[in-house]
Amino acid sequence: MTTRRAIMSGSSFEEHIGYARAVVDGDRVHVSGTTGFDYAAMTISDDVVEQAEQCLRNIGAALAEAGCTLADVVRVRYLLPDRDDFEPCWPVLRRYFGDVRPAATMLVCGLADPRMKIEIEVDARRGSGDRD
């Protein structure tokens, strides 16, 4: 029987809405849509590239608590309200995922707060980033 474990980031959104930053289910780790908020200060940059960086720092922290890294990511979803904001983020995304090459999707959609310019969701499999 696999053990399911919730990982919390301390974001007030998790408490208000009722979700976990990530869920570990066996060797799978599912990270919720993560925005560019600095959860310690509950602040967010106006710059989409800085938000993308913060999203990936937040995701990296959740993955670390789950016992894996960004190298274990097998699927990533990018959600943006403005399609024109995606291309400026490419260098950041390539730096984090260029060697990992997860399956990826980009969607244009509304986000919960108008300050949010990007949200990133990932699925990982612990140990999958161990390459020989």
Short mmCIF file of C-alpha atoms in Angstrom, two decimals:
data_model
loop_
_atom_site.label_atom_id
_atom_site.label_comp_id
_atom_site.label_asym_id
_atom_site.label_seq_id
_atom_site.Cartn_x
_atom_site.Cartn_y
_atom_site.Cartn_z
CA MET A 1 0.00 0.00 0.00
CA THR A 2 1.45 3.37 -1.00
CA THR A 3 1.51 6.22 1.44
CA ARG A 4 -0.03 9.52 0.42
CA ARG A 5 1.57 12.59 1.97
CA ALA A 6 0.67 16.27 1.60
CA ILE A 7 3.39 18.91 1.44
CA MET A 8 2.48 22.43 2.51
CA SER A 9 4.44 25.56 1.57
CA GLY A 10 2.91 27.90 4.13
CA SER A 11 1.02 29.86 1.48
CA SER A 12 -2.18 31.37 2.83
CA PHE A 13 -3.89 30.18 -0.38
CA GLU A 14 -3.47 26.54 0.70
CA GLU A 15 -5.36 27.18 3.92
CA HIS A 16 -8.07 29.40 2.39
CA ILE A 17 -8.78 27.15 -0.59
CA GLY A 18 -8.02 23.74 0.95
CA TYR A 19 -5.20 22.19 -1.05
CA ALA A 20 -1.57 21.14 -0.67
CA ARG A 21 1.41 22.55 -2.55
CA ALA A 22 2.29 18.98 -3.48
CA VAL A 23 1.10 15.45 -2.91
CA VAL A 24 3.47 12.49 -2.75
CA ASP A 25 1.83 9.24 -3.81
CA GLY A 26 4.32 6.39 -3.94
CA ASP A 27 7.13 7.46 -6.27
CA ARG A 28 4.93 10.13 -7.90
CA VAL A 29 4.92 13.77 -6.84
CA HIS A 30 2.16 16.08 -8.04
CA VAL A 31 2.89 19.77 -7.52
CA SER A 32 -0.11 22.10 -7.60
CA GLY A 33 -0.22 25.09 -9.89
CA THR A 34 2.41 27.36 -8.36
CA THR A 35 2.60 31.10 -8.89
CA GLY A 36 5.37 33.64 -8.48
CA PHE A 37 4.48 34.59 -4.92
CA ASP A 38 7.26 34.63 -2.37
CA TYR A 39 5.23 32.69 0.19
CA ALA A 40 7.33 33.82 3.15
CA ALA A 41 6.53 37.49 2.48
CA MET A 42 3.35 36.93 0.40
CA THR A 43 4.68 39.35 -2.20
CA ILE A 44 4.83 39.02 -5.97
CA SER A 45 6.90 40.81 -8.60
CA ASP A 46 5.26 42.73 -11.45
CA ASP A 47 7.73 41.10 -13.89
CA VAL A 48 6.68 37.82 -15.55
CA VAL A 49 10.28 36.57 -15.82
CA GLU A 50 10.88 37.16 -12.11
CA GLN A 51 7.57 35.42 -11.40
CA ALA A 52 8.68 32.41 -13.47
CA GLU A 53 11.93 32.25 -11.47
CA GLN A 54 10.00 32.38 -8.18
CA CYS A 55 7.53 29.73 -9.40
CA LEU A 56 10.42 27.36 -10.06
CA ARG A 57 12.08 28.13 -6.71
CA ASN A 58 8.76 27.36 -5.00
CA ILE A 59 8.36 24.15 -7.00
CA GLY A 60 11.97 23.16 -6.30
CA ALA A 61 11.38 23.57 -2.56
CA ALA A 62 8.26 21.36 -2.69
CA LEU A 63 10.09 18.72 -4.72
CA ALA A 64 13.01 18.75 -2.29
CA GLU A 65 10.64 18.13 0.60
CA ALA A 66 9.22 15.21 -1.42
CA GLY A 67 12.69 13.73 -1.88
CA CYS A 68 13.31 14.68 -5.49
CA THR A 69 14.49 17.55 -7.69
CA LEU A 70 13.52 19.40 -10.83
CA ALA A 71 15.50 16.72 -12.72
CA ASP A 72 12.72 14.27 -11.75
CA VAL A 73 9.98 16.32 -13.47
CA VAL A 74 8.23 14.33 -16.20
CA ARG A 75 5.38 16.76 -17.02
CA VAL A 76 5.10 20.55 -16.81
CA ARG A 77 2.16 22.83 -17.53
CA TYR A 78 2.54 26.57 -18.02
CA LEU A 79 -0.55 28.72 -17.53
CA LEU A 80 -0.50 32.39 -18.55
CA PRO A 81 -3.21 35.00 -18.99
CA ASP A 82 -1.21 36.70 -21.78
CA ARG A 83 0.39 34.53 -24.47
CA ASP A 84 2.90 37.31 -25.21
CA ASP A 85 4.41 36.79 -21.73
CA PHE A 86 5.46 33.21 -22.52
CA GLU A 87 8.41 33.80 -24.83
CA PRO A 88 10.25 36.16 -22.42
CA CYS A 89 10.20 33.27 -19.90
CA TRP A 90 11.84 30.77 -22.27
CA PRO A 91 15.43 31.39 -21.11
CA VAL A 92 14.40 30.74 -17.48
CA LEU A 93 12.44 27.62 -18.41
CA ARG A 94 15.30 26.33 -20.58
CA ARG A 95 17.76 26.87 -17.70
CA TYR A 96 15.64 24.72 -15.37
CA PHE A 97 14.33 22.13 -17.85
CA GLY A 98 16.63 22.21 -20.89
CA ASP A 99 18.44 19.03 -19.86
CA VAL A 100 15.38 17.42 -18.24
CA ARG A 101 13.06 17.68 -21.26
CA PRO A 102 9.73 16.98 -19.54
CA ALA A 103 6.54 16.73 -21.56
CA ALA A 104 5.12 20.26 -21.61
CA THR A 105 1.93 22.19 -22.30
CA MET A 106 1.26 25.94 -22.35
CA LEU A 107 -2.28 27.20 -21.84
CA VAL A 108 -3.65 30.72 -22.03
CA CYS A 109 -6.21 31.21 -19.29
CA GLY A 110 -7.28 33.50 -16.48
CA LEU A 111 -5.53 33.13 -13.12
CA ALA A 112 -6.98 33.65 -9.63
CA ASP A 113 -5.33 37.03 -8.98
CA PRO A 114 -4.67 39.73 -11.61
CA ARG A 115 -1.10 40.17 -10.26
CA MET A 116 -0.30 36.60 -11.33
CA LYS A 117 1.30 36.46 -14.78
CA ILE A 118 2.34 32.79 -14.83
CA GLU A 119 1.44 29.61 -12.98
CA ILE A 120 3.43 26.40 -13.32
CA GLU A 121 2.32 22.88 -12.41
CA VAL A 122 4.56 19.82 -12.49
CA ASP A 123 4.43 16.08 -12.02
CA ALA A 124 7.58 14.23 -11.05
CA ARG A 125 8.66 10.66 -10.42
CA ARG A 126 11.22 10.25 -7.68
CA GLY A 127 14.46 8.86 -8.99
CA SER A 128 13.64 9.43 -12.67
CA GLY A 129 16.26 12.19 -12.89
CA ASP A 130 19.03 9.72 -12.00
CA ARG A 131 20.67 9.26 -15.36
CA ASP A 132 23.61 7.03 -16.16
#
